[in-house]
Coordinates of C-alpha atoms in Angstrom, one line a residue:
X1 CA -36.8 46.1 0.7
X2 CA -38.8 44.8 -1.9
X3 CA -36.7 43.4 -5.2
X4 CA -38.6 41.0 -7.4
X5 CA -38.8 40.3 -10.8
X6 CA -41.0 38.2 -13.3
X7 CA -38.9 35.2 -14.6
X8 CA -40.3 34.9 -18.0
X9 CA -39.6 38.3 -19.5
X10 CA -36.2 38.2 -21.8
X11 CA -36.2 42.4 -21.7
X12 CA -37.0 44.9 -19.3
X13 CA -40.7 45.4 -18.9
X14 CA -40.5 49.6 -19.2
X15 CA -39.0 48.9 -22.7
X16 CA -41.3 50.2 -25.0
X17 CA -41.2 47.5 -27.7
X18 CA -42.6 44.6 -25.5
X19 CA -45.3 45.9 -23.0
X20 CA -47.0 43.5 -20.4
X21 CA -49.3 43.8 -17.3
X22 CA -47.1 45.3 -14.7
X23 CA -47.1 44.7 -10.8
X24 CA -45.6 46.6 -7.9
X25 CA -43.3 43.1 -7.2
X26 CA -41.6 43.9 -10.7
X27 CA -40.1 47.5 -9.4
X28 CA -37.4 47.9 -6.7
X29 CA -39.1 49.6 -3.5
X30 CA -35.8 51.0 -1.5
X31 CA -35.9 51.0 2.0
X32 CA -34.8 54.3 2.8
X33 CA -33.3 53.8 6.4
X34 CA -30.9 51.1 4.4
X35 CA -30.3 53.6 1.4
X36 CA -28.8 55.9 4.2
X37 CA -26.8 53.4 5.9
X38 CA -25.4 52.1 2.5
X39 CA -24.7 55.3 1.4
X40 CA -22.9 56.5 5.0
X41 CA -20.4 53.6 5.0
X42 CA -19.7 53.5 1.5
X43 CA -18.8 57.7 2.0
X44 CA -16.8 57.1 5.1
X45 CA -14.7 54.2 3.3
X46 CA -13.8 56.8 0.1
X47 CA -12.9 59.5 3.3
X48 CA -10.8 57.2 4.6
X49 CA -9.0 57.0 1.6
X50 CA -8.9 60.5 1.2
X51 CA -7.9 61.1 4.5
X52 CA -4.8 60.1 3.7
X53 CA -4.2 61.6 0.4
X54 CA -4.8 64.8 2.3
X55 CA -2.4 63.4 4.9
X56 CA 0.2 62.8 2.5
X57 CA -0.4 65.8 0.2
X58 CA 0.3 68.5 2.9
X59 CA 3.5 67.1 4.3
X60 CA 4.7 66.1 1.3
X61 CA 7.3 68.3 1.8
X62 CA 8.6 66.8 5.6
X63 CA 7.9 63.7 3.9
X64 CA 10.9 64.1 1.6
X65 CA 13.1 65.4 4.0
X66 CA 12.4 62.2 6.3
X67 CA 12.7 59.6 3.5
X68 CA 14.3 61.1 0.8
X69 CA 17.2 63.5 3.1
X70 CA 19.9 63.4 1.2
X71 CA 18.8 65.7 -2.4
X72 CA 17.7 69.0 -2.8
X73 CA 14.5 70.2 -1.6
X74 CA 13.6 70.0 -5.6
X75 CA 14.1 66.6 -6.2
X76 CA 12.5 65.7 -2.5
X77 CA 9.2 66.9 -3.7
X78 CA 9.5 65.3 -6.9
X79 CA 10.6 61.9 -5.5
X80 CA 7.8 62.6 -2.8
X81 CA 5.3 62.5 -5.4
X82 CA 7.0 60.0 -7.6
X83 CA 5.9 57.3 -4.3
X84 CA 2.9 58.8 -4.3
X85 CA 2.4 58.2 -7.9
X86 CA 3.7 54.6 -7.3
X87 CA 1.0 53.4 -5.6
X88 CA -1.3 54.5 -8.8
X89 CA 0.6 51.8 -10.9
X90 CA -0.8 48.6 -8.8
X91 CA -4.8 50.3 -8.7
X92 CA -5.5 48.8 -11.9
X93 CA -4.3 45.2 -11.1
X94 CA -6.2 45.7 -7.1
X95 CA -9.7 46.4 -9.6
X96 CA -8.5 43.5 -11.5
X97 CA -8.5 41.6 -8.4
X98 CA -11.3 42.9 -6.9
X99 CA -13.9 44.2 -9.1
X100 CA -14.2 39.8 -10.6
X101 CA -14.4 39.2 -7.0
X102 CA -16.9 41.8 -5.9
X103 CA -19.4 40.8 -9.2
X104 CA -19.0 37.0 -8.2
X105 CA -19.5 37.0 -4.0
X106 CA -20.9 40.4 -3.6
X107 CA -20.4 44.3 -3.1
X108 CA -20.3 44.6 0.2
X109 CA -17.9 41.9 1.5
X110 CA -15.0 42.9 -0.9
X111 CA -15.7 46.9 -0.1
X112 CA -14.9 45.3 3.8
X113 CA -11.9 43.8 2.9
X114 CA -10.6 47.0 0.6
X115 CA -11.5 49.1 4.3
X116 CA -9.0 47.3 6.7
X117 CA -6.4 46.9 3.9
X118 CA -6.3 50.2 3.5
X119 CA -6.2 51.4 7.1
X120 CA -3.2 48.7 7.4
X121 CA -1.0 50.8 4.8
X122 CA -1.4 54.1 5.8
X123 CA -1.1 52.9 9.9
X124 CA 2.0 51.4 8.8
X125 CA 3.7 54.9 7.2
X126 CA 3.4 56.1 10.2
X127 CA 5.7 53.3 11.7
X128 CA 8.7 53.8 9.3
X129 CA 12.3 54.8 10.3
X130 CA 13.7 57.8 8.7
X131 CA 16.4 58.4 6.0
X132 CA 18.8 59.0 8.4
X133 CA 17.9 55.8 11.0
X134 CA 17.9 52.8 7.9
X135 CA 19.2 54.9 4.9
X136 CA 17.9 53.3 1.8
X137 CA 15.6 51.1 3.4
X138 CA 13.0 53.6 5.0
X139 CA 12.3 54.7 1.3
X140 CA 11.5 51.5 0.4
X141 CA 9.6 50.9 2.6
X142 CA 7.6 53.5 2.0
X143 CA 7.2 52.8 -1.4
X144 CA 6.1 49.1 0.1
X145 CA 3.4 51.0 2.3
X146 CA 1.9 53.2 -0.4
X147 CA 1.6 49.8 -3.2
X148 CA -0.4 48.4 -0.3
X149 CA -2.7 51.3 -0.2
X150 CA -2.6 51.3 -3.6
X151 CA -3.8 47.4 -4.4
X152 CA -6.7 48.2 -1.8
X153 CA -8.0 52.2 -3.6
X154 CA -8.0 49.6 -6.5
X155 CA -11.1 47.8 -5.4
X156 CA -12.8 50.7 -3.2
X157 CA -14.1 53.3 -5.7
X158 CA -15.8 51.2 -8.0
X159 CA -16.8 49.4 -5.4
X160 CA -18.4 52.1 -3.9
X161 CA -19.8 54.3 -6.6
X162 CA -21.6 51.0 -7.3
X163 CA -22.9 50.0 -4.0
X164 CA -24.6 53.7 -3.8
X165 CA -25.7 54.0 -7.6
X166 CA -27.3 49.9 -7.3
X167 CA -28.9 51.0 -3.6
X168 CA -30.6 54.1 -4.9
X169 CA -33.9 55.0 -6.4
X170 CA -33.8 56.3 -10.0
X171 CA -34.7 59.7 -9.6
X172 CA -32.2 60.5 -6.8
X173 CA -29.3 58.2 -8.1
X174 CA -26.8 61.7 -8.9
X175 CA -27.6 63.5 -5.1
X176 CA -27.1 59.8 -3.3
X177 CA -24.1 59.6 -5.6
X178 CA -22.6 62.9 -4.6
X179 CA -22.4 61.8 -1.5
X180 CA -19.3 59.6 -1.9
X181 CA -17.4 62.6 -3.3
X182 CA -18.5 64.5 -0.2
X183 CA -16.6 61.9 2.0
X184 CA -14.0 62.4 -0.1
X185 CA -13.7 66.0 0.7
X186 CA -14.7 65.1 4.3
X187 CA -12.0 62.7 4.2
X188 CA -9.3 65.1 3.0
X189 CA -10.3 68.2 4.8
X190 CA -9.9 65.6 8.0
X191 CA -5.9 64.7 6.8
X192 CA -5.2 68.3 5.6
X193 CA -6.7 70.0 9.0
X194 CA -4.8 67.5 10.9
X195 CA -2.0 68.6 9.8
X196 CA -2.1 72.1 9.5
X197 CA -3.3 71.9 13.3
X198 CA -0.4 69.9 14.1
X199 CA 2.1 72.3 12.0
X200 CA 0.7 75.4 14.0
X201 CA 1.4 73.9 17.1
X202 CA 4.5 72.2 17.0
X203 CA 8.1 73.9 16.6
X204 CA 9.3 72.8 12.8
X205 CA 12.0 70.2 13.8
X206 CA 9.6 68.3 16.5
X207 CA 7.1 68.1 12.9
X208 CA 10.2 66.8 11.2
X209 CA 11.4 64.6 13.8
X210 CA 8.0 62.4 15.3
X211 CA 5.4 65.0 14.6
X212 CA 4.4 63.8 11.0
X213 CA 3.5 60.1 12.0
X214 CA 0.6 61.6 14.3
X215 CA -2.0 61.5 11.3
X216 CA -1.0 58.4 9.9
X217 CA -2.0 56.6 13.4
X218 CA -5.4 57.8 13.8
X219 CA -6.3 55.6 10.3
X220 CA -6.1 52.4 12.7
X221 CA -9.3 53.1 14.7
X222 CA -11.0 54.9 11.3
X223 CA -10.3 51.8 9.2
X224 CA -11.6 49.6 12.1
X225 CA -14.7 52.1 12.9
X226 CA -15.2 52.1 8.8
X227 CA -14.8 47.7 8.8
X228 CA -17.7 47.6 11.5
X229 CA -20.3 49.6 9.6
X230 CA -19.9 47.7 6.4
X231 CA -20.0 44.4 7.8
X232 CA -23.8 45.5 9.3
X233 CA -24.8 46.3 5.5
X234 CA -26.7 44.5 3.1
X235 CA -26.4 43.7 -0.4
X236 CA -27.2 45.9 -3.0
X237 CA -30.9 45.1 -4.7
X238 CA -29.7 44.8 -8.3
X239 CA -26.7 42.3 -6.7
X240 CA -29.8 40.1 -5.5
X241 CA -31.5 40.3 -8.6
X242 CA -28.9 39.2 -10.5
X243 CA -27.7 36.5 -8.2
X244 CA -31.3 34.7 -8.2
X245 CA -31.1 35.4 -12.0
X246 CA -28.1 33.5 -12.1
X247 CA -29.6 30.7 -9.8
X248 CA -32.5 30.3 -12.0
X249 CA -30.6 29.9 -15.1
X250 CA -28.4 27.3 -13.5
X251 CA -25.0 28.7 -14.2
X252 CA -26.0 28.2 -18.1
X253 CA -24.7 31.6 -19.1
X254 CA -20.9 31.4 -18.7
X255 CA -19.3 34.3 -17.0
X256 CA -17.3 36.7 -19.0
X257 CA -13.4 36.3 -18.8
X258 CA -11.9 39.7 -17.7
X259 CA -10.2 40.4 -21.1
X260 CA -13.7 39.1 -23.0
X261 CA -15.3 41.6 -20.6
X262 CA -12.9 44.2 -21.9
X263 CA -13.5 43.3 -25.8
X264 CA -17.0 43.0 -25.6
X265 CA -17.6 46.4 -23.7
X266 CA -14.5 48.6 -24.8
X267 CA -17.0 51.3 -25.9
X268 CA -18.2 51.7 -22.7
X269 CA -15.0 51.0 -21.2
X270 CA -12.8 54.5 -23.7
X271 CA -16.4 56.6 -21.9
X272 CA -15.5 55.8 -18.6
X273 CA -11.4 56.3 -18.9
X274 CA -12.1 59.8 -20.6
X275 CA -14.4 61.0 -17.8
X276 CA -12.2 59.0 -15.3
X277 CA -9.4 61.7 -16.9
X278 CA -11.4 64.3 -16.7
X279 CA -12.3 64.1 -13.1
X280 CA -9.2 63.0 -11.8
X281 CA -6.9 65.5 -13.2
X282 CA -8.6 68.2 -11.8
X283 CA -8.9 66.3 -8.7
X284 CA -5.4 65.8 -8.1
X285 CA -4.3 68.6 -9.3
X286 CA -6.2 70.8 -7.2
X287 CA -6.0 68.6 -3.5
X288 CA -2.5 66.9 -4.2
X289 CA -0.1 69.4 -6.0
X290 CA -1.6 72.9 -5.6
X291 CA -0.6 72.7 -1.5
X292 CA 3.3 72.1 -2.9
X293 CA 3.0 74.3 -5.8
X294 CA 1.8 77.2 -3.4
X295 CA 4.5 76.8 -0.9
X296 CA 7.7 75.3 -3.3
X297 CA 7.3 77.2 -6.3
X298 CA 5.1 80.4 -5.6
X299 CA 7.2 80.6 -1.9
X300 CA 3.9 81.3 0.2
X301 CA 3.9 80.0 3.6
X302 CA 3.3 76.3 4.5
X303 CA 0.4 77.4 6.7
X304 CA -1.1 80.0 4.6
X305 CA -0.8 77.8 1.4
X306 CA -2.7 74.7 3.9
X307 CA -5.2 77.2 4.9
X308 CA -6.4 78.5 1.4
X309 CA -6.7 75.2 0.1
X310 CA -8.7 73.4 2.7
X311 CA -11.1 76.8 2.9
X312 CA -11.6 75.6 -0.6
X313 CA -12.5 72.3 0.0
X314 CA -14.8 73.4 2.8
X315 CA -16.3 75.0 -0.1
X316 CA -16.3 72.7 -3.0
X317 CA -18.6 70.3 -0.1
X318 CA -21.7 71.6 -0.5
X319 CA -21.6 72.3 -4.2
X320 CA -20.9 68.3 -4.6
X321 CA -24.4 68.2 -2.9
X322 CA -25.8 70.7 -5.0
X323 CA -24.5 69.1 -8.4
X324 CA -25.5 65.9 -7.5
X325 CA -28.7 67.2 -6.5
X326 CA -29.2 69.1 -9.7
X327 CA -28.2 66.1 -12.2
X328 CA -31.3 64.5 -11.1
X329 CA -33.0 67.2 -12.5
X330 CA -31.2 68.4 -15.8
X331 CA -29.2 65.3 -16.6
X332 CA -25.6 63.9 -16.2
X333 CA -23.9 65.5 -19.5
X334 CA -25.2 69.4 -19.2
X335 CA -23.2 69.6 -16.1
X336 CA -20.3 67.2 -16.8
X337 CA -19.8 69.2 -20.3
X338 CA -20.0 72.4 -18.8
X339 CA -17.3 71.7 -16.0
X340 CA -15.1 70.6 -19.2
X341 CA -15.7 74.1 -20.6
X342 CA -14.8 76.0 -17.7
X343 CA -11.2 74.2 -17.4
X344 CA -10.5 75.3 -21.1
X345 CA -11.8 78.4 -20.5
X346 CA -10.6 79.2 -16.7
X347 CA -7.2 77.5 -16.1
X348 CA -5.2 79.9 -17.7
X349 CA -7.1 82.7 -15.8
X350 CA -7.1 80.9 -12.5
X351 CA -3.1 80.1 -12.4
X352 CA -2.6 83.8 -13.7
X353 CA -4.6 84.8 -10.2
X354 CA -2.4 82.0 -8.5
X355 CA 0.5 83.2 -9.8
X356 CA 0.1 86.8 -8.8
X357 CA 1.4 86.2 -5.7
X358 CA -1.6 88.2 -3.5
X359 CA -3.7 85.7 -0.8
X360 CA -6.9 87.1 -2.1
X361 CA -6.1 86.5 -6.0
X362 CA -4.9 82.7 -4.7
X363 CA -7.6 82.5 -3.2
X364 CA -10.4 83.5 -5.8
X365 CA -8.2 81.3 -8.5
X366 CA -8.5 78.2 -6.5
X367 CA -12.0 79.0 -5.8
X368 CA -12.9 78.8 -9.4
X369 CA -10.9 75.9 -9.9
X370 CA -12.8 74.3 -7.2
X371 CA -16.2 75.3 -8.7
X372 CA -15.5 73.7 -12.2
X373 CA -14.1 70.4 -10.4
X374 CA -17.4 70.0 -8.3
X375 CA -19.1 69.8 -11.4
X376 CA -17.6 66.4 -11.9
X377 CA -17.3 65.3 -8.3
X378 CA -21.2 65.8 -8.0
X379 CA -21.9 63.8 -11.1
X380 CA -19.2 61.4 -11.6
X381 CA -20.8 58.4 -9.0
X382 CA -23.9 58.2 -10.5
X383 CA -22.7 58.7 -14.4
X384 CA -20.0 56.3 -13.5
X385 CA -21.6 53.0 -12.8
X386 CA -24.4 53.3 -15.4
X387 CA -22.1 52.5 -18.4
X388 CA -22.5 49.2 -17.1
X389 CA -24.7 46.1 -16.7
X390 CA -25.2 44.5 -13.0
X391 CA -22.7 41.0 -14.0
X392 CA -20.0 43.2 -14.6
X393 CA -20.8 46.5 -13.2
X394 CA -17.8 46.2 -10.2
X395 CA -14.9 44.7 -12.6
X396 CA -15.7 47.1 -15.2
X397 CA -15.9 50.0 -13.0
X398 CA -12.8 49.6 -11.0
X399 CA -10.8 48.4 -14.0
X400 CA -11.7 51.1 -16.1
X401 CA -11.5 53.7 -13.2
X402 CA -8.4 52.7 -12.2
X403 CA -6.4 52.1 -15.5
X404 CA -7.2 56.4 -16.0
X405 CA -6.4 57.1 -12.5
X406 CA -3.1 55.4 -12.8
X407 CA -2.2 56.7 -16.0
X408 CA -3.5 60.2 -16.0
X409 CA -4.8 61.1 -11.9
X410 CA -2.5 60.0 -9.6
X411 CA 0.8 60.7 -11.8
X412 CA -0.7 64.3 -11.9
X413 CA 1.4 65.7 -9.3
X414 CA 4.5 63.8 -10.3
X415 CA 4.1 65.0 -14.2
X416 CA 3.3 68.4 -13.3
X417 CA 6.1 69.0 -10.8
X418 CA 8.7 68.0 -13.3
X419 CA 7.5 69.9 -16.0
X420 CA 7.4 73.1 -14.1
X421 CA 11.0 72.3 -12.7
X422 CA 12.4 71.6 -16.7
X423 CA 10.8 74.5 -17.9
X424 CA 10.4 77.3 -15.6
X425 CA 6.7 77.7 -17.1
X426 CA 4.5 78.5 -14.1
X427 CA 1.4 77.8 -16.2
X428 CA 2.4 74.5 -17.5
X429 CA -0.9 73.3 -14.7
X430 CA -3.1 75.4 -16.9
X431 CA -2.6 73.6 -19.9
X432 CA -2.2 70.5 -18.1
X433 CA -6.3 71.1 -16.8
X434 CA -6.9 72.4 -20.6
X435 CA -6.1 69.0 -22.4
X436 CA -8.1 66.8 -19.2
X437 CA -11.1 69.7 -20.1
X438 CA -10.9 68.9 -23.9
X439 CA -10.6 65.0 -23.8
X440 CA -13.5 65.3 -21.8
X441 CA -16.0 67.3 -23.6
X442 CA -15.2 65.1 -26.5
X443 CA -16.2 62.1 -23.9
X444 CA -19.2 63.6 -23.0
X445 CA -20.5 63.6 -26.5
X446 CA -20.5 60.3 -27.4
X447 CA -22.9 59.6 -23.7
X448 CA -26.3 58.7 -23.4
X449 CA -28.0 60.0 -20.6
X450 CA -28.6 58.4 -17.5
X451 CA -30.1 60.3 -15.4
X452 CA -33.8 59.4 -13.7
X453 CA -33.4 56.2 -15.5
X454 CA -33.3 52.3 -14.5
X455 CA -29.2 51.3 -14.1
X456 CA -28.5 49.2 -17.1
X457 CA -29.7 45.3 -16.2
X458 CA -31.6 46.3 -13.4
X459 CA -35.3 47.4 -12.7
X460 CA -36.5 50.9 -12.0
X461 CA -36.1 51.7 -8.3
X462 CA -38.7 54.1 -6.5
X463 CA -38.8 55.1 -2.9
X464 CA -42.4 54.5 -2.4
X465 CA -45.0 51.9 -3.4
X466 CA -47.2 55.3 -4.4
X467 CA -44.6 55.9 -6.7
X468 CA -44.4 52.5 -8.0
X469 CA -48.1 52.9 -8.5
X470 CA -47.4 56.1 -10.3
X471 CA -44.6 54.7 -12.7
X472 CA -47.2 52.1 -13.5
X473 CA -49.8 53.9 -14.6
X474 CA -46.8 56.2 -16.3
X475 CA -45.5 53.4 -18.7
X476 CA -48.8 52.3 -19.4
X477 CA -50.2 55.3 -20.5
X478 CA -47.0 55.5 -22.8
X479 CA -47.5 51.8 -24.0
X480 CA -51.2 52.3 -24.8
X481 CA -49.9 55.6 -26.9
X482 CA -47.0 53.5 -28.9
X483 CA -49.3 50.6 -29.3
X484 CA -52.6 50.1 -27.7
X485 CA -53.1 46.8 -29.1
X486 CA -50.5 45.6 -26.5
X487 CA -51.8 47.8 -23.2
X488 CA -53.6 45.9 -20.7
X489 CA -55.5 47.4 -17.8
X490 CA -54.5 47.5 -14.4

């Protein structure tokens, strides 16, 4: 992989107010065998903590009954999902922790660290006594379990939507992006099958009495199949750049403190907490409370409700794909403002379909649902990371991403569940996606676009030296046009 860059330029050299000669050394030539790898293990690591969302999600309800035994079946969802919220409240102070650590020593040795931490806390839930073994103890220790997984998540997606959006060339940034949210679904679809093979097989009380702990096993040899393939990765381009940058300049540019980080870039940082909302409200809602919500409160089966929601994220998969794909070609904020739109528009139509009761109206409303959300899981990773400069890109990122998630994502489930139980409104998710769809358009305004450009700090990254060649001769012909003066011959 080539990364150089000229020392005595103070801006970018494609900025059209100071041209210069240009060489191929000045533009990022990716290796694509690496870009693969890079963007394989970051995927499997967000899979691996979706693997156990789905886990968690779809026996939420044995879940209450083994930790939470003695309250109704009610207040066992809702105090299911208020652990699973809890674990939402330490993400912000894991990115905290993390995403300083992960702009000082690297990317990829922190996103290694977040992997095995990870696989630790969900192994562990699986190891818990029940309610009934070590009364109050076993919920607490659950709760103990999930603020472990919860400190790790803090430092993974940033990390991660980084380490693809910094490893990948400029004009395929948004399809090598959607590829995280793709091991998301992977990851979830993995849990959620798990257990819906596990619930067709077993007799209810052997589910209820060992059968559960099964999935939350298999994330030991995950995590540790996950740890090996990012310890054989490199670091990201930009991350070398800027590291030799900092080398040159002999430490003389003090690092930002994380609340001077935080003043000096709260613009950028309100964008990515509204799009953060945006994505993740419709994300949870859809793969963490519509499983309950089918089976608690519309009374379908536990296996039917299972089944319709992961043929919908079997689904949503390769529409990620395709939305990432076509960002690359339209930009970012077409498709991220028209997902917005549809959940003001759809929602209400999509929970009436829910709410009739019939598996093929269920299954068309989640379907739609599942449509608009793809159009933020296929663009989010890539629009994500490029609000930020390379310095602060991983602090930033997680911070921001996982103050939103805690505030507004993960509590989600939690929020809507009670609402629904106080009062008896069936479409109080609709107009819980409505308000996520219009905090986002508004978001999407105030964007610039980012698409098939250079990530902010870094230089333009190609795939081939042709194409290097090519964007060459590109800025040069645009520098001779705006001032020809100042254009230079190749």
């Amino acid at each position: 992989m080539t990364s150089n860059t000229t020392e005595k330029q103070k801006k970018p050299f494609w900025n059209k107010k100071q041209p210069k000669e240009l060489t191929v050394d000045d533009i990022t030539i990716v290796d694509n065998d690496m870009l693969k790898r890079a963007v394989g293990a970051a995927a499997l690591g967000n899979a691996m903590e979706w693997f156990d969302f789905g886990v968690f999600s779809y026996l939420a309800v044995t879940i209450g009954k083994v930790f939470f035994a003695d309250t109704s079946a009610a207040a066992q969802l809702i105090a299911t999902f208020g652990t699973f919220a809890a674990a939402f409240l330490v993400r912000p102070l894991g990115g905290m922790v993390f995403g300083p650590l992960g702009d000082r020593y690297g990317r990829q040795k922190i996103l290694a660290i977040t992997m095995i931490m990870m696989a630790i806390g969900t192994f562990c839930i699986g190891l818990i006594p029940s309610y009934n073994s070590i009364g109050i103890m076993a919920p607490l220790l659950l709760l103990a379990a999930r603020l472990l997984q919860g400190f790790s998540t803090g430092g993974e997606y940033g990390g991660a939507a980084t380490f693809i959006a910094e490893y990948s060339t400029d004009k395929r940034r948004g399809f090598m992006g959607s590829f995280l949210e793709f091991g998301t679904l992977g990851g979830y679809l993995l849990g959620a099958g798990l257990v819906t093979g596990l619930t067709s097989v077993m007799p209810a009380q052997t589910m209820l009495d060992w059968g559960w702990r099964i999935p939350f096993f298999i994330a030991a040899p995950l995590g540790l199949f996950g740890l090996y393939v990012r310890l054989k990765l490199e670091e990201t381009p930009a991350f070398q750049q800027h590291m030799e940058k900092q080398e040159a300049l002999e430490h003389s540019k003090p690092r930002l403190g994380l609340f001077q980080m935080m003043h000096k870039y709260r613009a950028q940082m309100l964008k990515c907490i509204g799009l953060v909302l945006l994505f993740n409200v419709s994300n949870y809602m859809l793969t963490s409370y519509m499983p309950s919500y089918l089976t608690g409160i519309l009374g379908l089966s536990e296996l039917s409700s299972l089944i319709l929601v992961m043929v919908v994220m079997f689904v949503m998969m390769p529409l990620t794909l395709f939305w990432g794909h076509w960002t690359d070609k339209v930009g970012r904020r077409p498709v991220i403002a028209a997902g917005a739109l549809g959940l003001i528009i759809l929602s209400i139509p999509c929970l009436m379909l829910i709410g009739s009761g019939s598996m093929w109206g269920v299954f068309f409303g989640l379907i739609i649902l599942g449509f608009v959300h793809t159009c933020f899981s296929g663009t989010m990773p890539a629009t994500l990371p490029a609000l930020f400069t390379t310095d602060i890109r991983y602090s930033a990122l997680a911070i921001g991403f996982n103050l939103s998630v805690s505030l507004f994502g993960g509590t989600t489930p939690l929020l809507t569940a009670w609402l629904v139980e106080k009062t008896h409104n069936l479409m109080i998710p609709a107009y819980y996606l409505m308000a996520a769809g219009a905090i986002g358009l508004i978001t999407v305004f105030t964007l610039r676009e980012t698409a098939r450009k250079p990530l902010r700090g870094s230089t333009p990254a190609v795939a081939t030296k042709a194409e290097a060649l090519n964007l060459i001769k590109k800025l040069q012909r645009r520098n001779k046009k705006t001032d020809p003066k100042n254009a230079t011959p190749q």
